[in-house]
XYZ file of C-alpha atoms in Angstrom:
471
model
C -20.177 -5.242 -14.033
C -21.635 -8.143 -16.001
C -24.945 -6.762 -17.345
C -26.294 -10.300 -17.645
C -26.232 -10.755 -13.884
C -27.638 -8.829 -10.908
C -26.725 -5.146 -10.933
C -27.704 -1.948 -9.172
C -27.615 1.818 -9.503
C -24.034 2.125 -8.270
C -22.600 -0.309 -10.805
C -24.728 1.341 -13.511
C -22.945 4.665 -13.016
C -19.528 3.077 -13.592
C -20.819 0.938 -16.458
C -22.196 3.922 -18.377
C -18.710 5.429 -18.594
C -17.255 2.206 -20.005
C -19.896 0.796 -22.352
C -22.321 2.294 -24.850
C -25.407 1.163 -26.714
C -26.806 1.808 -30.147
C -28.967 4.600 -28.730
C -29.172 6.708 -25.573
C -31.396 9.193 -23.806
C -30.880 12.936 -23.995
C -31.526 15.219 -21.029
C -34.938 15.982 -22.561
C -35.692 12.217 -22.508
C -35.564 11.837 -26.278
C -33.755 8.832 -27.809
C -30.807 9.648 -30.065
C -28.137 7.527 -31.817
C -24.935 6.749 -29.889
C -23.037 3.906 -31.581
C -25.528 4.066 -34.425
C -24.848 6.699 -37.064
C -28.491 6.592 -38.050
C -31.657 4.598 -37.369
C -34.682 3.994 -39.529
C -38.062 2.441 -38.749
C -39.439 0.202 -41.509
C -42.251 -2.292 -42.109
C -44.870 -0.194 -40.284
C -42.898 -0.143 -37.052
C -41.781 -3.787 -36.991
C -38.187 -3.329 -38.223
C -35.481 -1.027 -36.857
C -32.441 -0.561 -39.074
C -29.260 0.758 -37.446
C -26.289 1.956 -39.475
C -23.163 1.871 -37.290
C -20.638 4.679 -36.947
C -17.339 4.233 -38.762
C -14.055 4.322 -36.836
C -15.380 3.253 -33.416
C -12.982 1.029 -31.456
C -13.386 -1.255 -28.484
C -10.989 -0.885 -25.568
C -8.970 -3.837 -26.889
C -8.376 -1.960 -30.156
C -10.806 -3.997 -32.258
C -13.246 -2.107 -34.561
C -16.984 -2.033 -33.930
C -18.988 -4.075 -36.450
C -22.468 -5.536 -36.641
C -21.058 -8.904 -35.506
C -20.356 -7.545 -32.000
C -23.833 -6.024 -31.847
C -25.445 -9.382 -32.607
C -23.090 -11.235 -30.228
C -23.945 -8.788 -27.426
C -27.659 -9.250 -27.994
C -27.347 -13.026 -27.878
C -25.244 -12.769 -24.719
C -27.815 -10.562 -22.977
C -30.791 -12.686 -24.062
C -29.214 -16.105 -23.354
C -31.239 -18.671 -21.423
C -29.211 -18.284 -18.229
C -29.233 -14.484 -18.374
C -31.053 -12.371 -15.798
C -30.321 -9.120 -17.618
C -32.775 -6.549 -16.322
C -34.431 -5.917 -19.716
C -34.541 -9.523 -20.892
C -38.179 -9.927 -19.886
C -39.144 -6.767 -21.770
C -37.660 -7.936 -25.079
C -39.011 -11.428 -24.649
C -42.439 -10.300 -23.496
C -44.188 -6.984 -24.101
C -41.710 -6.201 -26.908
C -40.851 -9.453 -28.639
C -37.698 -9.295 -30.787
C -38.166 -11.927 -33.478
C -34.706 -11.655 -35.049
C -31.466 -9.677 -35.242
C -29.842 -9.680 -38.685
C -26.503 -8.318 -39.922
C -26.817 -7.749 -43.699
C -23.352 -6.160 -43.795
C -20.564 -5.309 -41.309
C -22.021 -1.867 -40.525
C -25.774 -2.594 -40.534
C -27.962 -4.277 -37.916
C -31.683 -4.969 -38.304
C -33.922 -5.713 -35.293
C -37.286 -7.197 -36.308
C -40.168 -7.275 -33.838
C -43.112 -9.643 -33.823
C -45.438 -6.660 -33.384
C -44.849 -2.892 -33.804
C -43.858 -1.127 -30.597
C -43.337 2.556 -29.993
C -41.428 1.680 -26.808
C -38.660 -0.374 -28.453
C -36.090 2.436 -28.669
C -36.924 3.752 -25.198
C -36.232 0.347 -23.692
C -33.041 -0.071 -25.735
C -31.798 3.191 -24.190
C -32.661 2.416 -20.545
C -29.770 3.295 -18.248
C -30.869 0.692 -15.678
C -30.281 -1.910 -18.412
C -26.806 -0.479 -19.183
C -28.209 1.008 -22.433
C -28.429 -2.483 -23.969
C -24.618 -2.483 -24.060
C -22.482 -3.424 -27.018
C -19.570 -5.467 -25.692
C -16.616 -7.137 -27.374
C -16.752 -10.967 -27.122
C -13.448 -10.843 -25.219
C -15.522 -9.577 -22.291
C -16.198 -13.278 -21.732
C -13.426 -15.847 -21.146
C -13.022 -18.960 -23.305
C -14.816 -21.091 -20.711
C -17.855 -18.793 -20.898
C -17.206 -17.060 -17.579
C -17.262 -13.282 -17.265
C -13.910 -11.586 -17.778
C -14.388 -7.797 -17.744
C -16.446 -5.205 -19.594
C -14.713 -4.325 -22.865
C -16.801 -1.545 -24.339
C -16.452 1.511 -26.553
C -16.958 4.226 -23.920
C -14.708 7.212 -23.166
C -13.234 5.432 -20.129
C -11.638 2.002 -19.593
C -12.048 -0.071 -16.436
C -9.064 0.202 -14.086
C -8.419 -1.072 -10.574
C -11.391 -2.305 -8.574
C -11.651 -3.031 -4.852
C -15.056 -4.438 -3.963
C -16.784 -2.312 -1.350
C -14.184 0.471 -1.667
C -13.794 1.895 -5.163
C -13.591 1.347 -8.905
C -11.202 3.344 -11.094
C -11.710 4.199 -14.751
C -9.053 5.721 -17.023
C -9.255 7.792 -20.183
C -9.551 5.782 -23.427
C -7.051 7.471 -25.754
C -8.599 5.981 -28.910
C -12.179 6.963 -28.102
C -14.128 8.188 -31.121
C -16.585 10.899 -30.003
C -19.683 11.997 -31.853
C -19.715 15.555 -33.167
C -23.255 16.579 -32.175
C -24.130 18.610 -29.089
C -23.619 16.693 -25.828
C -26.812 15.861 -23.956
C -27.605 13.075 -21.535
C -26.086 9.788 -22.717
C -25.936 11.013 -26.316
C -23.936 13.546 -28.288
C -20.241 14.344 -27.938
C -18.423 12.617 -25.059
C -14.815 13.402 -24.203
C -12.719 12.215 -21.282
C -11.105 15.478 -20.149
C -9.329 13.932 -17.144
C -6.884 11.046 -17.008
C -8.748 9.054 -14.368
C -11.852 8.966 -12.173
C -12.304 7.052 -8.921
C -15.849 5.996 -8.001
C -15.679 5.595 -4.227
C -18.223 3.748 -2.104
C -19.318 6.195 0.637
C -22.656 4.966 1.937
C -23.104 7.432 4.802
C -24.573 10.780 3.602
C -22.854 12.690 6.416
C -19.502 11.174 5.398
C -20.103 12.353 1.830
C -20.754 15.866 3.127
C -17.528 15.795 5.160
C -15.625 14.528 2.115
C -17.007 17.290 -0.073
C -16.047 19.953 2.490
C -12.514 18.592 2.903
C -11.958 18.257 -0.848
C -11.454 14.483 -0.653
C -14.604 14.062 -2.788
C -15.249 16.155 -5.896
C -18.892 15.290 -6.498
C -21.458 13.217 -4.628
C -25.221 12.791 -4.314
C -26.519 14.659 -1.267
C -29.668 14.720 0.835
C -32.083 17.643 0.769
C -31.053 18.461 4.345
C -27.482 19.069 3.158
C -28.330 21.487 0.344
C -28.418 24.756 2.399
C -25.208 23.796 4.223
C -23.265 23.035 1.061
C -24.562 26.069 -0.818
C -23.017 28.187 1.935
C -19.579 26.620 1.423
C -17.109 28.842 -0.444
C -15.542 25.989 -2.450
C -18.712 24.064 -3.283
C -21.936 24.436 -5.204
C -25.073 22.330 -5.666
C -26.314 21.013 -9.018
C -29.862 19.639 -9.067
C -32.450 18.393 -11.546
C -36.035 17.109 -11.523
C -36.355 13.396 -12.298
C -38.969 10.812 -13.247
C -38.720 9.129 -9.804
C -42.283 9.122 -8.467
C -43.660 8.727 -4.941
C -47.265 7.918 -4.178
C -49.812 6.339 -1.860
C -51.021 3.061 -3.368
C -54.600 1.980 -2.552
C -55.864 -1.608 -2.607
C -58.849 -1.431 -4.938
C -59.935 -4.970 -3.976
C -59.867 -4.265 -0.260
C -63.366 -4.676 1.299
C -63.307 -1.074 2.518
C -61.318 0.683 -0.220
C -63.162 -0.974 -3.102
C -65.709 1.833 -2.557
C -64.417 4.525 -4.906
C -65.921 7.247 -2.698
C -63.555 6.348 0.127
C -60.570 6.395 -2.222
C -61.729 9.774 -3.536
C -62.060 11.009 0.046
C -58.473 9.957 0.751
C -57.290 11.883 -2.316
C -59.325 14.960 -1.316
C -57.808 14.965 2.172
C -54.169 14.960 1.001
C -52.349 18.220 0.235
C -49.739 16.972 -2.251
C -47.771 20.231 -2.095
C -47.662 19.820 1.667
C -46.317 16.281 1.312
C -43.729 17.170 -1.346
C -42.578 20.204 0.600
C -42.662 18.323 3.884
C -40.261 15.566 2.817
C -37.906 17.983 1.009
C -37.736 20.916 3.417
C -39.816 23.002 1.043
C -37.836 22.261 -2.130
C -40.147 19.921 -4.093
C -43.666 20.708 -5.342
C -46.409 18.119 -5.168
C -47.860 16.466 -8.255
C -51.217 14.835 -8.895
C -49.969 12.915 -11.941
C -47.468 10.039 -12.315
C -46.080 11.806 -15.408
C -42.969 13.830 -14.597
C -42.668 17.484 -15.706
C -39.528 16.357 -17.573
C -41.579 14.093 -19.885
C -42.585 15.145 -23.383
C -46.138 13.907 -22.737
C -46.501 15.918 -19.524
C -49.470 18.235 -19.333
C -49.848 20.400 -16.261
C -52.805 18.982 -14.348
C -55.737 21.036 -13.175
C -55.518 22.517 -9.700
C -56.258 19.731 -7.227
C -56.473 21.719 -3.981
C -57.194 19.566 -0.932
C -60.641 19.795 0.640
C -61.368 18.339 4.061
C -65.026 19.228 3.572
C -65.204 17.245 0.327
C -63.444 14.315 1.981
C -65.889 14.289 4.904
C -68.886 14.508 2.565
C -67.643 11.539 0.501
C -66.993 9.522 3.658
C -70.499 10.228 4.943
C -72.012 9.250 1.589
C -70.044 5.976 1.665
C -71.184 5.231 5.207
C -67.650 5.237 6.581
C -67.758 4.522 10.321
C -64.142 4.971 11.393
C -62.796 1.617 10.271
C -58.962 1.618 10.409
C -57.017 2.016 7.175
C -53.480 0.634 7.482
C -50.620 2.337 5.612
C -47.575 0.105 5.116
C -44.231 1.930 5.195
C -40.542 1.246 5.890
C -37.547 3.108 7.287
C -34.998 1.855 4.760
C -36.233 4.562 2.374
C -36.746 7.647 4.522
C -38.997 9.384 1.996
C -41.511 6.537 2.161
C -41.671 6.718 5.948
C -41.690 10.526 6.156
C -44.505 10.876 3.622
C -46.523 8.204 5.442
C -46.370 10.234 8.664
C -47.478 13.411 6.865
C -50.262 11.618 4.966
C -51.480 9.947 8.155
C -51.907 13.353 9.841
C -53.806 14.741 6.829
C -56.149 11.738 6.719
C -56.807 11.891 10.449
C -57.688 15.574 10.129
C -60.440 14.536 7.693
C -61.782 11.902 10.061
C -60.052 8.885 8.483
C -58.663 6.395 10.992
C -55.259 5.960 9.336
C -52.593 3.864 11.037
C -49.006 3.104 9.981
C -47.423 -0.353 9.997
C -43.644 -0.127 9.598
C -42.168 -3.199 7.917
C -38.707 -4.274 6.798
C -38.328 -3.162 3.169
C -38.149 -6.679 1.760
C -41.383 -7.609 3.510
C -43.126 -4.463 2.286
C -41.950 -5.254 -1.240
C -43.399 -8.764 -0.883
C -46.799 -7.285 0.021
C -46.490 -4.936 -2.967
C -45.605 -7.764 -5.368
C -48.558 -9.857 -4.213
C -50.968 -6.904 -4.148
C -51.663 -7.723 -0.501
C -52.321 -4.420 1.315
C -54.862 -1.725 2.074
C -52.514 1.172 1.413
C -48.782 1.535 0.834
C -46.436 4.474 1.049
C -44.386 3.700 -2.035
C -41.807 5.063 -4.459
C -41.010 4.093 -8.060
C -37.619 4.394 -9.714
C -37.319 6.580 -12.784
C -38.817 5.609 -16.121
C -37.724 7.556 -19.188
C -40.125 5.854 -21.605
C -43.038 8.368 -21.736
C -45.727 5.725 -21.232
C -43.566 4.069 -18.584
C -44.986 6.583 -16.119
C -48.306 4.747 -16.453
C -46.928 1.259 -17.074
C -45.564 1.250 -13.511
C -49.084 0.983 -12.087
C -51.321 -0.378 -14.900
C -51.629 -4.044 -15.834
C -53.110 -7.419 -14.881
C -50.093 -8.497 -12.791
C -50.607 -8.801 -9.041
C -48.048 -6.058 -8.353
C -49.865 -3.526 -10.538
C -52.245 -1.398 -8.500
C -54.564 -0.443 -11.400
C -56.086 -3.427 -13.214
C -58.944 -1.608 -14.941
C -59.456 -3.150 -18.445
C -60.026 0.254 -20.088
C -56.829 1.618 -18.549
C -54.913 -1.462 -19.730
C -56.284 -1.034 -23.269
C -55.298 2.642 -23.313
C -51.819 1.786 -22.038
C -51.367 -0.887 -24.725
C -52.380 1.647 -27.370
C -49.953 4.209 -25.986
C -47.084 1.711 -25.784
C -47.588 0.679 -29.416
C -47.450 4.157 -30.929
C -44.407 6.316 -31.670
C -46.557 9.384 -32.341
C -45.951 11.985 -29.626
C -49.318 13.703 -30.023
C -51.181 10.407 -29.762
C -49.163 9.384 -26.691
C -49.966 12.693 -25.011
C -53.676 12.347 -25.796
C -53.745 8.822 -24.351
C -51.838 9.970 -21.264
C -54.382 12.736 -20.688
C -57.228 10.214 -20.931
C -55.467 7.987 -18.401
C -55.025 10.953 -16.071
C -58.754 11.713 -16.120
C -59.528 8.072 -15.252
C -56.782 8.069 -12.615
C -58.323 11.052 -10.826
C -61.794 9.498 -11.024
C -60.925 5.936 -9.977
C -58.033 6.753 -7.569
C -56.015 3.511 -7.684
C -53.294 5.610 -6.039
C -52.708 9.169 -4.880
C -49.812 10.822 -6.695
C -47.672 12.832 -4.258
C -44.511 14.250 -5.891
C -41.519 13.654 -8.157
C -38.048 13.518 -6.633
C -35.312 15.988 -7.537
C -31.725 14.743 -7.531
C -29.000 16.951 -6.050
C -25.205 16.749 -6.044
C -22.603 18.588 -4.068
C -19.858 19.683 -6.479
C -16.361 21.042 -5.869
C -15.868 24.372 -7.648
C -12.652 23.055 -9.195
C -14.771 20.969 -11.595
C -15.854 22.501 -14.864
C -18.759 21.058 -16.853
C -20.565 18.890 -14.301
C -24.362 19.056 -14.503
C -27.140 17.093 -12.834
C -29.582 15.359 -15.184
C -33.110 13.891 -15.151
C -31.334 10.624 -16.057
C -30.030 10.628 -12.436
C -26.648 9.041 -13.201
C -23.429 10.958 -12.535
C -21.727 11.688 -15.875
C -18.050 12.598 -15.832
C -17.255 12.834 -19.511
C -16.974 16.455 -20.722
C -15.977 17.357 -17.152
C -12.598 18.970 -16.582
C -10.505 20.176 -13.627
C -10.059 23.938 -13.795
């Protein structure tokens, strides 16, 4: 629960009920104030001024002031911190200073303007850049417990079994419409237990018996649970993206015609539908349909004839192309099998090498592969869809200087129209150069007991149990 240490998606879901940040994402992936009453951009995008909400209390009863905001920032950015977003705010987005001109005002000053500053401040995988009370840390500097401002307070915790949270009676909700991590939040139940149930079939059994009220489910379970009288399914598209990465420096794949042939041979709708039992459409762009910069791409129907023509032009003579996959993430393995069959149908000698996930990730990080069946976690920053694959780092699959320059321009601007224009330019280059083949975006689904009122799946992926009541 210490955001300055290692964390994962499970702890994030608990954390987001207990702590809050200055800003948060809405379900439409916009950034809105949470603990901030208002925010203003000054000095041509270099300064962000946050005015804090009056009357907000921490779980220990102390009022929220700018002092706690600055203390939290210093705690997260300390030398020994491995907070997930530390590298972002000390790298691509350099925060030069954090000032507190009065008890209710905080000013973040950047070394250079960045249109991505607020998006990164709101990231759920970074606990929304949480504002904590200093009592979260013991006098000797060791972690005590998360003392936040959220609608729930941490309760009993048994590692590997469950974590309880209880309603915070003195919570001060916003008055605007609830959406995502922003807007009005109210704890409408006295307590919530987050149980650790790793086995998907056990979650399904728990939902059917009533022992579990809500749980993430697999696509295979959706038809079964929809048929249950006491359950329903809530689902949402997300920004989680799956693709086939291609090694552009590989002696064989450095020929763009072969990469284009691979793209032409793959039916992305067939892959998306194949891994999801017909529920998910394919997508030829890394940009999710949920993003404000999304533009529906042109029809990219597969063409075996085009693939064969490109292969002949490139002088391809049946050399093997190895696809790395793993079985820890079933989608990555399943899509590799489907893609392999499509490539073989076009005359491409595709083979699959199944590795342990950690070893596959090592190959990815080093950029050491011909092709990889891969998946990226969600990114809510609009340009983050492209940042996942573009850059000079060894792990980035697309190192083209023009693409990097376009990405830098898109990351620096806060103008939506300009971001969308840059994204469209990147898409055209992406289709031409084929550093990867986009396959589909994942949809998240939850089984929900009908006794719950107000639960809704979100593109933000995290389970949210504020504003949820028991009928």
